[in-house]
mmCIF file of C-alpha atoms in Angstrom:
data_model
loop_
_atom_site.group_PDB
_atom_site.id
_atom_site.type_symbol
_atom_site.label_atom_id
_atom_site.label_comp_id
_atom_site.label_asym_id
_atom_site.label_seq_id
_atom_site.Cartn_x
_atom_site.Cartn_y
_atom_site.Cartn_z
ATOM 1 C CA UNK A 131 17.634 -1.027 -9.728
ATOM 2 C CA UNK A 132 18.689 3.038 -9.543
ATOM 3 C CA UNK A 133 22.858 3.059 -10.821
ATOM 4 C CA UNK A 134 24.704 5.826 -9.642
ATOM 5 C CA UNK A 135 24.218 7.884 -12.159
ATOM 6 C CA UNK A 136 20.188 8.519 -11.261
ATOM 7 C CA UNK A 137 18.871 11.427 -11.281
ATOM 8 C CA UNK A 138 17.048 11.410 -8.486
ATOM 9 C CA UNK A 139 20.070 10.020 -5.998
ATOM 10 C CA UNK A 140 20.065 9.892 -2.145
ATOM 11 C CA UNK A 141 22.212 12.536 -0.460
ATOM 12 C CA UNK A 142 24.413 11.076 1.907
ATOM 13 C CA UNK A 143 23.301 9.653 5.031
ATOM 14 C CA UNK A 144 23.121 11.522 8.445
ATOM 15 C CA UNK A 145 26.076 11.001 10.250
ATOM 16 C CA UNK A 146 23.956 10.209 13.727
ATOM 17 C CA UNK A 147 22.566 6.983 12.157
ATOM 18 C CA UNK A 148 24.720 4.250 12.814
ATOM 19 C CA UNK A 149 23.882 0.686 10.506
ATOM 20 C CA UNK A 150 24.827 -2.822 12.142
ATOM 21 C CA UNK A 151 27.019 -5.184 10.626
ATOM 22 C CA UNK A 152 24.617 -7.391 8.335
ATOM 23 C CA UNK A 153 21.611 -5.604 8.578
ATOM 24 C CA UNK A 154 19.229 -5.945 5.803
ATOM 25 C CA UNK A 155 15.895 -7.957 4.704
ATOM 26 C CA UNK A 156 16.209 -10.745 7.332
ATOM 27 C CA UNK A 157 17.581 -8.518 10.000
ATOM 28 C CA UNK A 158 16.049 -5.462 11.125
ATOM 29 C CA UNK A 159 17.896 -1.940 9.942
ATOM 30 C CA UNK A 160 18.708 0.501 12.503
ATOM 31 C CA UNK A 161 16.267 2.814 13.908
ATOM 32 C CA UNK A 162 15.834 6.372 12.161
ATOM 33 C CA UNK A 163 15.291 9.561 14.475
ATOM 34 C CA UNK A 164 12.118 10.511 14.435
ATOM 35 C CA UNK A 165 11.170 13.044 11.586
ATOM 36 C CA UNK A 166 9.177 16.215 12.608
ATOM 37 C CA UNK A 167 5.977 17.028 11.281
ATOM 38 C CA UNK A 168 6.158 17.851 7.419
ATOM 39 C CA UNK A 169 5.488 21.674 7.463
ATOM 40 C CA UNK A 170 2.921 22.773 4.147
ATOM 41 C CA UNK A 171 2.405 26.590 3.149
ATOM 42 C CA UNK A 172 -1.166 28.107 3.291
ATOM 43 C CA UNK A 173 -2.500 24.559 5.603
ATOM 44 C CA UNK A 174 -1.796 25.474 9.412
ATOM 45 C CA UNK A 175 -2.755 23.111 11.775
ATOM 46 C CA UNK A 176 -6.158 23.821 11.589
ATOM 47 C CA UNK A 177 -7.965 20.175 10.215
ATOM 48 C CA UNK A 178 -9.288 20.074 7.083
ATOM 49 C CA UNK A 179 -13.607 20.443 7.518
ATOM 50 C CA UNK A 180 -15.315 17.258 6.367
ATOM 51 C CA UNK A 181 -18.415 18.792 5.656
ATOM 52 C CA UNK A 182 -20.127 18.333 2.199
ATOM 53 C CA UNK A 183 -19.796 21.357 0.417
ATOM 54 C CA UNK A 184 -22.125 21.447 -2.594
ATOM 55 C CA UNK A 185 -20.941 24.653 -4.244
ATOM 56 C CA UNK A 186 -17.956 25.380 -6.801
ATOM 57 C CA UNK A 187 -16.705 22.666 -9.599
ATOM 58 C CA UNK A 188 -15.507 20.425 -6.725
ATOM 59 C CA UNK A 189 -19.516 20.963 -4.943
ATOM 60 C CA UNK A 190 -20.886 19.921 -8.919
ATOM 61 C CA UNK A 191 -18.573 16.953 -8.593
ATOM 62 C CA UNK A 192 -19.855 15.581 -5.443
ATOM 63 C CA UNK A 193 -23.543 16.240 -6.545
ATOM 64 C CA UNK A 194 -22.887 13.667 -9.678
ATOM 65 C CA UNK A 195 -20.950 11.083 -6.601
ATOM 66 C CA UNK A 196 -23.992 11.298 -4.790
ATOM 67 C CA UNK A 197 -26.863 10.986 -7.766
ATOM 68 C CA UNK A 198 -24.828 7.815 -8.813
ATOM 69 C CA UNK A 199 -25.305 6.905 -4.783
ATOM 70 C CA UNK A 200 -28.818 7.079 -4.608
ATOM 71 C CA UNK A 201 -29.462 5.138 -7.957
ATOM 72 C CA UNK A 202 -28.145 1.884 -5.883
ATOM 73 C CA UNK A 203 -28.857 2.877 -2.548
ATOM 74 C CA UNK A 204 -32.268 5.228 -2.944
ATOM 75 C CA UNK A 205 -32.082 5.843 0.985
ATOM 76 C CA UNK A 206 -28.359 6.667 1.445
ATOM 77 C CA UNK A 207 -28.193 9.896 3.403
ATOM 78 C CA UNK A 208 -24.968 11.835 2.614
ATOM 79 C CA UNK A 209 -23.130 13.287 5.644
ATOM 80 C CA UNK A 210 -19.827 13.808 5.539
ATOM 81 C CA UNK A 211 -16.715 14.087 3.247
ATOM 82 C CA UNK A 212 -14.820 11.509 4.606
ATOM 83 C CA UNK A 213 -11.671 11.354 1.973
ATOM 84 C CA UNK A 214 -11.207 13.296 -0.961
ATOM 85 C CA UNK A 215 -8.613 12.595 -3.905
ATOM 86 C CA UNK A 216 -7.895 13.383 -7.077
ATOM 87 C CA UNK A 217 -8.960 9.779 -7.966
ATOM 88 C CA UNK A 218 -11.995 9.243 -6.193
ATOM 89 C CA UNK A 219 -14.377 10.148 -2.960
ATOM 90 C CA UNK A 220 -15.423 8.459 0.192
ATOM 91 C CA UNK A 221 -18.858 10.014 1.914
ATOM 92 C CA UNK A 222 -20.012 8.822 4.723
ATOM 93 C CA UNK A 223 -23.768 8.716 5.262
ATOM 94 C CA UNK A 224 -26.579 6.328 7.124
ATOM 95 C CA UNK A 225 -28.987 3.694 5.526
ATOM 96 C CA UNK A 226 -31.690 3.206 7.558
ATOM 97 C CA UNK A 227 -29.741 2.657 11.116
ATOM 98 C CA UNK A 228 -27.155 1.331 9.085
ATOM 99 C CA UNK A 229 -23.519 3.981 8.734
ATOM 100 C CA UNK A 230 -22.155 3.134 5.599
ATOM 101 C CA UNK A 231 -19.627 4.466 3.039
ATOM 102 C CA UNK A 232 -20.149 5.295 -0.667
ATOM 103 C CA UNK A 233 -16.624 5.284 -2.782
ATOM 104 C CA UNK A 234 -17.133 7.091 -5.712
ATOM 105 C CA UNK A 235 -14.333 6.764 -8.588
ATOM 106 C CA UNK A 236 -13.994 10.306 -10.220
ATOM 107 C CA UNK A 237 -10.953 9.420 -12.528
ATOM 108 C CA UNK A 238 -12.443 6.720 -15.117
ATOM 109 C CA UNK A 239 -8.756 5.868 -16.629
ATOM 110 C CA UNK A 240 -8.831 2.822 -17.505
ATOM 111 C CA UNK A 241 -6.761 1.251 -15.562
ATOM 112 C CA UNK A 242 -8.443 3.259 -12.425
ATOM 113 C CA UNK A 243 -11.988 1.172 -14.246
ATOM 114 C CA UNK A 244 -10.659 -1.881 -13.853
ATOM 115 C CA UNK A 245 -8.898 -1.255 -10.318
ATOM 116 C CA UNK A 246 -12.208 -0.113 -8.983
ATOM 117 C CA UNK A 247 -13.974 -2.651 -10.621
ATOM 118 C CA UNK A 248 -12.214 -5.302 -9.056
ATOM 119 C CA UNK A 249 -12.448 -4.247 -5.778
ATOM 120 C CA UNK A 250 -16.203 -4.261 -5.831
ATOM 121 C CA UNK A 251 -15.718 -8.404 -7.338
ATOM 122 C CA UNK A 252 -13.943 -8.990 -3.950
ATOM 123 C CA UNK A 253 -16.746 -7.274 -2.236
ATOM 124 C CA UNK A 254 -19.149 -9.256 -3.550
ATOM 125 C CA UNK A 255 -17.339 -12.733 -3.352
ATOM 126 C CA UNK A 256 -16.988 -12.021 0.318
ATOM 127 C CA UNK A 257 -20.827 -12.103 0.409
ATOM 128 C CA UNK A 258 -20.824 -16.127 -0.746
ATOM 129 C CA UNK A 259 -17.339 -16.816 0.698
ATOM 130 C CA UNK A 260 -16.344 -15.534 3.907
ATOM 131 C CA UNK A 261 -12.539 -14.521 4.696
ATOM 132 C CA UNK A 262 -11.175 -15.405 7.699
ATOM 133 C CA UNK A 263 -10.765 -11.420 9.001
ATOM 134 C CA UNK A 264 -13.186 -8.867 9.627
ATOM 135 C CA UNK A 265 -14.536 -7.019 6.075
ATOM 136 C CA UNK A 266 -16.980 -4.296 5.395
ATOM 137 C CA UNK A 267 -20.479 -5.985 5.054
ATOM 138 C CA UNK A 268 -21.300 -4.841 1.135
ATOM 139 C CA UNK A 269 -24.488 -2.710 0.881
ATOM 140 C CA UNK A 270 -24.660 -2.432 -2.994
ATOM 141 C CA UNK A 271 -22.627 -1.488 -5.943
ATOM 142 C CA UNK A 272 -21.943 -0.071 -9.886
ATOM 143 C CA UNK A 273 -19.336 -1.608 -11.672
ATOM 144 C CA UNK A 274 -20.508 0.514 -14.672
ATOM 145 C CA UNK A 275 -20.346 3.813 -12.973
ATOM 146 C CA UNK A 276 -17.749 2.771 -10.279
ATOM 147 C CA UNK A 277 -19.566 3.199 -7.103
ATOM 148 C CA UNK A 278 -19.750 1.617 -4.242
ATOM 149 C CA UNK A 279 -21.781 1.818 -0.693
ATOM 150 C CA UNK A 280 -20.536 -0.630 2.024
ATOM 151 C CA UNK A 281 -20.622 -0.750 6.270
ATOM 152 C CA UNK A 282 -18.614 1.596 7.803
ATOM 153 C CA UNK A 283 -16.864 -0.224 10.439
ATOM 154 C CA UNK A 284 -15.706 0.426 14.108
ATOM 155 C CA UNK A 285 -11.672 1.192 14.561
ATOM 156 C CA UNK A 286 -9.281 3.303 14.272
ATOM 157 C CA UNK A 287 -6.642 3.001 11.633
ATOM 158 C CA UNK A 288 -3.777 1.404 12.994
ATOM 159 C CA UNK A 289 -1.262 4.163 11.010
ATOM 160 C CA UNK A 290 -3.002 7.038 9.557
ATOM 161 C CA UNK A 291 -0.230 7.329 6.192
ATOM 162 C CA UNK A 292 1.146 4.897 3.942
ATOM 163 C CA UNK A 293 4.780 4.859 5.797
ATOM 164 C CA UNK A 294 4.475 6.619 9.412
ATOM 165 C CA UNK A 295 6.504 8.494 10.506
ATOM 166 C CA UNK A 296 7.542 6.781 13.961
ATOM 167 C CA UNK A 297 7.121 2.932 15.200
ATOM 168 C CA UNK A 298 3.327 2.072 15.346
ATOM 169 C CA UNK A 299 2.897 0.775 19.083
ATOM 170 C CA UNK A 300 3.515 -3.379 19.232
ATOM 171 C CA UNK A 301 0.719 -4.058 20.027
ATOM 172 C CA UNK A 302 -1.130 -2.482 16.855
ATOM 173 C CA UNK A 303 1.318 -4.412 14.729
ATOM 174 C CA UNK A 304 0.815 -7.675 16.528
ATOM 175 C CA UNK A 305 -2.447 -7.391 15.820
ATOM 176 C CA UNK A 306 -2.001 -6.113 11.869
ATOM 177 C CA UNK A 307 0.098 -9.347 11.241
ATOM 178 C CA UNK A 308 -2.422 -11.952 13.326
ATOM 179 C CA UNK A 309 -5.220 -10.743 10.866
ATOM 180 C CA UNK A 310 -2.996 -10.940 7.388
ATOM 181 C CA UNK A 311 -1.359 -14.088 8.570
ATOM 182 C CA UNK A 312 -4.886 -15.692 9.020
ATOM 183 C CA UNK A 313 -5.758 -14.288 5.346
ATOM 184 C CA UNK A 314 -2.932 -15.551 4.185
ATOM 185 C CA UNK A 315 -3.820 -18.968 5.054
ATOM 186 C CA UNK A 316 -6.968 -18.767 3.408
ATOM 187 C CA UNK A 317 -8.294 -20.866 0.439
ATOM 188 C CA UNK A 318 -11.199 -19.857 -1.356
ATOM 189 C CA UNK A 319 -12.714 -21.926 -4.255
ATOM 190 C CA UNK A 320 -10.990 -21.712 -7.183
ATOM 191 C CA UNK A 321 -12.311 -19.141 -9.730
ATOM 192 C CA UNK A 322 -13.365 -17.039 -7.022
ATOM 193 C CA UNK A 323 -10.150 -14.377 -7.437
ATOM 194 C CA UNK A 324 -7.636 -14.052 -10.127
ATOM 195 C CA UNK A 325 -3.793 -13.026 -10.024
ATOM 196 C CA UNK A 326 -3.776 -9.244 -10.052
ATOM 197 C CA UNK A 327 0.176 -9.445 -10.713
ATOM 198 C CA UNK A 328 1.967 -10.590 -13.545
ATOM 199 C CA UNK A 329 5.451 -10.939 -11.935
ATOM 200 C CA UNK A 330 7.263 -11.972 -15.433
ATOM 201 C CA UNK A 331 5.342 -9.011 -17.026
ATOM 202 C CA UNK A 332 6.095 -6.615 -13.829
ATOM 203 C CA UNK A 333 9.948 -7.650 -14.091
ATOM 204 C CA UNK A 334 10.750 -6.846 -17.680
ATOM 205 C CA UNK A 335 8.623 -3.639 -17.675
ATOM 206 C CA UNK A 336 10.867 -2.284 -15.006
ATOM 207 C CA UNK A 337 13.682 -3.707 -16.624
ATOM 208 C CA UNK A 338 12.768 -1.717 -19.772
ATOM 209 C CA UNK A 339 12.301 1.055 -17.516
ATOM 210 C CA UNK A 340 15.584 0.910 -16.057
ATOM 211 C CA UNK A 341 14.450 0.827 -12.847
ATOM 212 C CA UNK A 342 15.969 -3.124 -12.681
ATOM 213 C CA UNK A 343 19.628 -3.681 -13.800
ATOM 214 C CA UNK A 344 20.512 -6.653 -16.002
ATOM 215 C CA UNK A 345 21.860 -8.423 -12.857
ATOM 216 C CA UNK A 346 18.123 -7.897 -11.178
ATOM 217 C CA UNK A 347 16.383 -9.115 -13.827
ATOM 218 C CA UNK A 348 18.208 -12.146 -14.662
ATOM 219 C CA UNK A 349 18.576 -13.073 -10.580
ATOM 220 C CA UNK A 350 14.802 -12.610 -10.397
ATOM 221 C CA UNK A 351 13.710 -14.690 -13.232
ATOM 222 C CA UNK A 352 15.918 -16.971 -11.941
ATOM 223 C CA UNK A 353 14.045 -17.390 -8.453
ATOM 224 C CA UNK A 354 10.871 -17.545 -10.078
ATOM 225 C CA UNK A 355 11.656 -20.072 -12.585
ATOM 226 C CA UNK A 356 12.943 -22.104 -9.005
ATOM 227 C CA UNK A 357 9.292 -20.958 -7.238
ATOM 228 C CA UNK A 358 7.400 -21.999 -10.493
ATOM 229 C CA UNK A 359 9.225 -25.680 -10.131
ATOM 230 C CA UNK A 360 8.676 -25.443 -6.195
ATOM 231 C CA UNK A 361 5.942 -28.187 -4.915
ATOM 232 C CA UNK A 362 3.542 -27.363 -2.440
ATOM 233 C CA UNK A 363 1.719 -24.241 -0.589
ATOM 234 C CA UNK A 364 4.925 -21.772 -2.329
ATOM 235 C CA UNK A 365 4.495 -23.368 -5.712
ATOM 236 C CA UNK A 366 0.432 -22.754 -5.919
ATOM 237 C CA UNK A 367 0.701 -19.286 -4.715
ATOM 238 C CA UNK A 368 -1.011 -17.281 -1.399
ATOM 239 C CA UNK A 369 -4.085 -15.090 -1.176
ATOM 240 C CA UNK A 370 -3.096 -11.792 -0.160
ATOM 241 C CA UNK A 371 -4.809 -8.673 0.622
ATOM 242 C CA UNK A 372 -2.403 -7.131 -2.012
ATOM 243 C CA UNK A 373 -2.353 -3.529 0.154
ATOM 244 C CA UNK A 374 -1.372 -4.613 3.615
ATOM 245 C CA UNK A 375 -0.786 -1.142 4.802
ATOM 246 C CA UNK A 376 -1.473 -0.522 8.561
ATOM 247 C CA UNK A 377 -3.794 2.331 7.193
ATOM 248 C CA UNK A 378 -5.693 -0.341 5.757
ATOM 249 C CA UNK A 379 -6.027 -1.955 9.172
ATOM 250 C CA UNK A 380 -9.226 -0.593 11.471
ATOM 251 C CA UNK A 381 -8.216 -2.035 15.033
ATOM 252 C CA UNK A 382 -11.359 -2.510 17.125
ATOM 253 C CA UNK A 383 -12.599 -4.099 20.201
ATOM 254 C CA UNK A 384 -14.192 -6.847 18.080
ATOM 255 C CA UNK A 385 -10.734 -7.355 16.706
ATOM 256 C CA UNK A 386 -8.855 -5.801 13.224
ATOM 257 C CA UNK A 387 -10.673 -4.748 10.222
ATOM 258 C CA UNK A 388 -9.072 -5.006 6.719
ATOM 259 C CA UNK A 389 -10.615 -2.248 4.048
ATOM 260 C CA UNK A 390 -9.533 -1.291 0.556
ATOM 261 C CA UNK A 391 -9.943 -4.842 -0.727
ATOM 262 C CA UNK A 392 -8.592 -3.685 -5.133
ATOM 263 C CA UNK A 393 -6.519 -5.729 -4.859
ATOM 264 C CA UNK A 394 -6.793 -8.855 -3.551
ATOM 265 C CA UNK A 395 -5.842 -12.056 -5.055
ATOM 266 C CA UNK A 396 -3.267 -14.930 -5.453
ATOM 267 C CA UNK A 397 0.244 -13.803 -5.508
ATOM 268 C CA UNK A 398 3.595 -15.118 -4.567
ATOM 269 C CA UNK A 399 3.745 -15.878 -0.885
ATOM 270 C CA UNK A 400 4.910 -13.131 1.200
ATOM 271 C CA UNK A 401 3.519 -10.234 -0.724
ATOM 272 C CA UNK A 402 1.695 -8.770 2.350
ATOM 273 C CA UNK A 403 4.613 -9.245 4.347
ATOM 274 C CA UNK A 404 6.594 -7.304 1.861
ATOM 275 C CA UNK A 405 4.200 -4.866 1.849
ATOM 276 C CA UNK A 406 4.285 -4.266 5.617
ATOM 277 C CA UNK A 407 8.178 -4.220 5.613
ATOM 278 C CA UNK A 408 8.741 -1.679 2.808
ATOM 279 C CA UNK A 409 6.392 0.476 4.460
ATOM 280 C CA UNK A 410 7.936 0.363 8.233
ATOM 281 C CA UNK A 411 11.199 1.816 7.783
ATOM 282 C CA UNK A 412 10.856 3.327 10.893
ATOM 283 C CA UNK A 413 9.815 -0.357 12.855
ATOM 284 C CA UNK A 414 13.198 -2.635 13.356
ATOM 285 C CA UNK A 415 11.285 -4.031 15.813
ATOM 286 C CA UNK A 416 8.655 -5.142 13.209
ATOM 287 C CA UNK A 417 10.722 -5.584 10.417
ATOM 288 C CA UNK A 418 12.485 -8.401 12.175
ATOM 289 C CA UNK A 419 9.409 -10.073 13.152
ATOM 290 C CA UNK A 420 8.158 -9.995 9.313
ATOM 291 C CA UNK A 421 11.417 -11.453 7.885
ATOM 292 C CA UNK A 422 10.973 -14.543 10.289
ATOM 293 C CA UNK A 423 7.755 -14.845 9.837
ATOM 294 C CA UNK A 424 8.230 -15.070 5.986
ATOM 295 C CA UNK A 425 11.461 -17.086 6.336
ATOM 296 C CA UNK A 426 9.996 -19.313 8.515
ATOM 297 C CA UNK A 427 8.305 -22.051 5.781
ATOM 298 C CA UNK A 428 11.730 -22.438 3.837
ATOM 299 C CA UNK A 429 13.706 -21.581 1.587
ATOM 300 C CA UNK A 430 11.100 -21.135 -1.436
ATOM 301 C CA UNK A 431 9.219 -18.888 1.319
ATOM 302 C CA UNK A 432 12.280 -17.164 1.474
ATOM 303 C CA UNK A 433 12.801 -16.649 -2.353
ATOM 304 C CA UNK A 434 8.993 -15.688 -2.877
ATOM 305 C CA UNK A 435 9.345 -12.804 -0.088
ATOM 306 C CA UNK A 436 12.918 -11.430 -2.010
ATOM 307 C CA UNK A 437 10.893 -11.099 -5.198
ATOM 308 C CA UNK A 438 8.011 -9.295 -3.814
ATOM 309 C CA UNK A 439 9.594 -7.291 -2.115
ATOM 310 C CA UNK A 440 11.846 -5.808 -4.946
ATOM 311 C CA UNK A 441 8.650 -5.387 -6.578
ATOM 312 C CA UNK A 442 7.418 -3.312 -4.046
ATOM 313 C CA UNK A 443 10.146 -1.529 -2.940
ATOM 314 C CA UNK A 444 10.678 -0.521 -6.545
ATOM 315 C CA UNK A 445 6.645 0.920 -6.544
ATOM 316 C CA UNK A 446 7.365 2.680 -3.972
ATOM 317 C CA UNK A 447 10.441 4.342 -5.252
ATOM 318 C CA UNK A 448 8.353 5.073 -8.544
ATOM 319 C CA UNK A 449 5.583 6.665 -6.477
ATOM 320 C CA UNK A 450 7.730 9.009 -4.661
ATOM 321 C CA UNK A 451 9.817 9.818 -7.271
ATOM 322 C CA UNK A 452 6.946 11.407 -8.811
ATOM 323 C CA UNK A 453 5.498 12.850 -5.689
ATOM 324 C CA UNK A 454 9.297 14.748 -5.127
ATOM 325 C CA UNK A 455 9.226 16.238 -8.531
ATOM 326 C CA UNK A 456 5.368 17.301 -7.911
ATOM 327 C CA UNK A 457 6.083 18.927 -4.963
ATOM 328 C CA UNK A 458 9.469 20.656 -6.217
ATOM 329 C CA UNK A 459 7.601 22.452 -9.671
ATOM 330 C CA UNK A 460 4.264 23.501 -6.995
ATOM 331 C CA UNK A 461 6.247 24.885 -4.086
ATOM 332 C CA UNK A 462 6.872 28.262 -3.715
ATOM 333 C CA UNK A 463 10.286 29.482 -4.688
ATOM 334 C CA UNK A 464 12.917 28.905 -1.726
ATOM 335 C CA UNK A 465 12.499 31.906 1.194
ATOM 336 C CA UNK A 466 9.145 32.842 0.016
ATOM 337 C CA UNK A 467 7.526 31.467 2.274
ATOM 338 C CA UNK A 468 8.793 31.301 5.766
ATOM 339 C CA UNK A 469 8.935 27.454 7.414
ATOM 340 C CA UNK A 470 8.703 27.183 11.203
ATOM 341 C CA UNK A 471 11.794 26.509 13.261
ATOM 342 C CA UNK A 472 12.421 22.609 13.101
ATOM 343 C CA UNK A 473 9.940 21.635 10.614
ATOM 344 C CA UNK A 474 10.702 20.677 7.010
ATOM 345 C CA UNK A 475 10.582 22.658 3.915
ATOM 346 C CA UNK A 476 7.660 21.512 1.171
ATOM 347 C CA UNK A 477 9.430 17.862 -0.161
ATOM 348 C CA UNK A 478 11.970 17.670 2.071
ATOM 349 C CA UNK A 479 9.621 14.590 3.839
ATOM 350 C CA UNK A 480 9.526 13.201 0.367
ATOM 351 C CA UNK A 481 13.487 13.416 -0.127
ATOM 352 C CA UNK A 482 14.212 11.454 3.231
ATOM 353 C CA UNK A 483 11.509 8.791 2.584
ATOM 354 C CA UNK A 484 13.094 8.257 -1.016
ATOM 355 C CA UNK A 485 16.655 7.780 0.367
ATOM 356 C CA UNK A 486 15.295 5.047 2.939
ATOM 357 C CA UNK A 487 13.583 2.730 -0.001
ATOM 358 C CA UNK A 488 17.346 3.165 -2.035
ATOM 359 C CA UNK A 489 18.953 2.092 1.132
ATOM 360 C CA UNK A 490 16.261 -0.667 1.324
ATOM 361 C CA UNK A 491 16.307 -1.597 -2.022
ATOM 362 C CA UNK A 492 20.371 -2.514 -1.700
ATOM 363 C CA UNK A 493 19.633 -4.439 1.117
ATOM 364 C CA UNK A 494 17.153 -6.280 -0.607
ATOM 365 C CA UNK A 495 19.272 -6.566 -4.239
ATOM 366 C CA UNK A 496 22.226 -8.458 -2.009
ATOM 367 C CA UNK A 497 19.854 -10.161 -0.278
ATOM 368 C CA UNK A 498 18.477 -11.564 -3.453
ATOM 369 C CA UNK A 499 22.122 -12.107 -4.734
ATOM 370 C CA UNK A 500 22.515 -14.236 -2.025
ATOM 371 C CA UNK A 501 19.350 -16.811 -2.230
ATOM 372 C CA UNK A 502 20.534 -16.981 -5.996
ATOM 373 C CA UNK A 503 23.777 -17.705 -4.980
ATOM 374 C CA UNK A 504 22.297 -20.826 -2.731
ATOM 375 C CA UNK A 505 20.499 -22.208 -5.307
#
């Protein structure tokens, strides 16, 4: 995957972290201390307001979100700012007696399009087919001009970023895994949702990138041509939400919620589960429960779950790669800006969170060495 040589290498592990003898995919890694809060110049502690603010370049951008609102959804009354990215905009706002959400893409890339696009498809087959797990009811939507207005549900996220920082409580995860499994095991018609993931594709591309070695490559394709010649559930693939995070997971009374449906779709089993581990480094706990629970069908199970997760875990390193050298050409230069007593300089977050997926990613390399090796 990364040689050596990388640029962007891990510095060498803490001395207080101590790794048990076989650790890796199918056994759970040893717990990390917990990180403190990442510490950002100029933000305090004070929240961020969610207010719609109308004024400025960013107020003339929300006005065109919320014109493209009200050409669906004429009686959509904007509230509040819910989420804002560089990428798009979630408002919150009532129909009637109705809360709902409008997502409103604001990068049209392409490939952002066709993301966004797809995501209101699922929306809309969940209105003739209904999954087995609690969805946002769909309220209307643009695939033209990439909006969207659905429920807003009950819950609170189960993790509020993509990898938290310390062990979600059990129970939250319990729950996370009851709802995916049950999606998992879901069959809608055929025709209804394509294969968002072209693992042969995905595999050489990173290849080319040199992000896989020749070794990865050729030990992948060989546990895909086995999975392609596999019979049964493993051999016609698994619907997956296709962004199992916990922050995708609303936990209510009325049991979990799963939002953020771009990209659903058939994959190779185990892609949720994969999902869920790379994200909870800080989770033994649950990382031993997932590698059972996607060991559990066989060995084809086994093989599908070592492929997706080098896929992910890969992402991920890709992702916050990018995000270090972001932060590293917009922070300020070093002892410029004074950083409170125990918190972490602009990055440094970034820096730990990349050594972990290395770390996991060589865990998950031998442990893909190893099904090879059984076949």
């Amino acid at each position: 995957m990364y040689t050596a040589s990388s640029s962007v290498s891990a510095p060498p592990r803490p001395q207080h972290r101590i790794v048990p003898a076989g650790g890796g995919p199918y056994l759970a890694p040893a717990p990390q201390a917990v990180r403190p809060r990442r510490w950002v110049a100029g933000t305090g502690t004070q929240p961020i307001s969610g207010r719609i603010d109308l004024s400025g370049p960013q107020g003339a951008q929300l006005k065109i979100a919320i014109a493209s609102v009200h050409r669906i959804c004429p009686e959509f009354n904007p509230v509040q700012v819910l989420r804002r990215s560089g990428r798009s905009v979630l408002i919150v706002g009532t129909t009637g007696r109705t809360t709902a959400v409008a997502k409103c893409l604001l990068d049209h890339s392409p490939a952002w399009v066709e993301r966004f696009q797809h995501e209101i498809a699922s929306y809309r087959s969940f209105v003739r087919h209904r999954p087995p797990v609690r969805a946002p009811r769909l309220i209307a939507a643009d695939p033209e001009n990439c909006t969207l207005v659905i429920e807003r549900m009950p819950g609170r996220a189960a993790a509020l970023s993509r990898h938290p920082v310390e062990a979600p409580p059990r129970a939250d995860v319990r729950a996370a895994l009851g709802a995916i499994a049950r999606l998992n095991a879901w069959r809608p018609p055929a025709g209804t949702f394509d294969a968002p993931l072209d693992y042969a594709a995905r595999i050489a591309r990173y290849h080319e990138l040199g992000l896989f070695t020749d070794r990865d490559r050729d030990d992948l394709q060989k546990l895909l041509h086995g999975l392609a010649h596999a019979g049964g559930r493993q051999g016609m693939g698994q619907f997956c939400h296709g962004d199992a995070l916990l922050s995708n997971v609303l936990l209510s009374p009325a049991g979990p919620v799963l939002v953020d449906w771009e990209h659903a779709g058939w994959y190779l089993p185990g892609y949720d589960l994969a999902t869920l581990w790379a994200v909870l480094g800080d989770a033994p706990l649950a990382r031993r429960q997932i590698s059972q629970l996607a060991q559990q069908a066989g060995a084809a199970s086994r093989d599908a779950f070592l492929v997706n997760l080098m896929i992910v875990l890969t992402r991920e390193i890709r992702t916050y790669e990018t995000a270090v050298q972001r932060t590293m050409k917009e922070a300020p230069p070093a002892g410029s800006v004074p950083v409170p007593t125990g918190a972490l300089a602009p990055g440094e977050e970034q820096r730990l969170l990349l050594r972990r997926l290395h770390d996991d990613c060589a865990m998950a390399r031998r442990a893909v060495r190893a099904a090879v090796g059984t076949r």
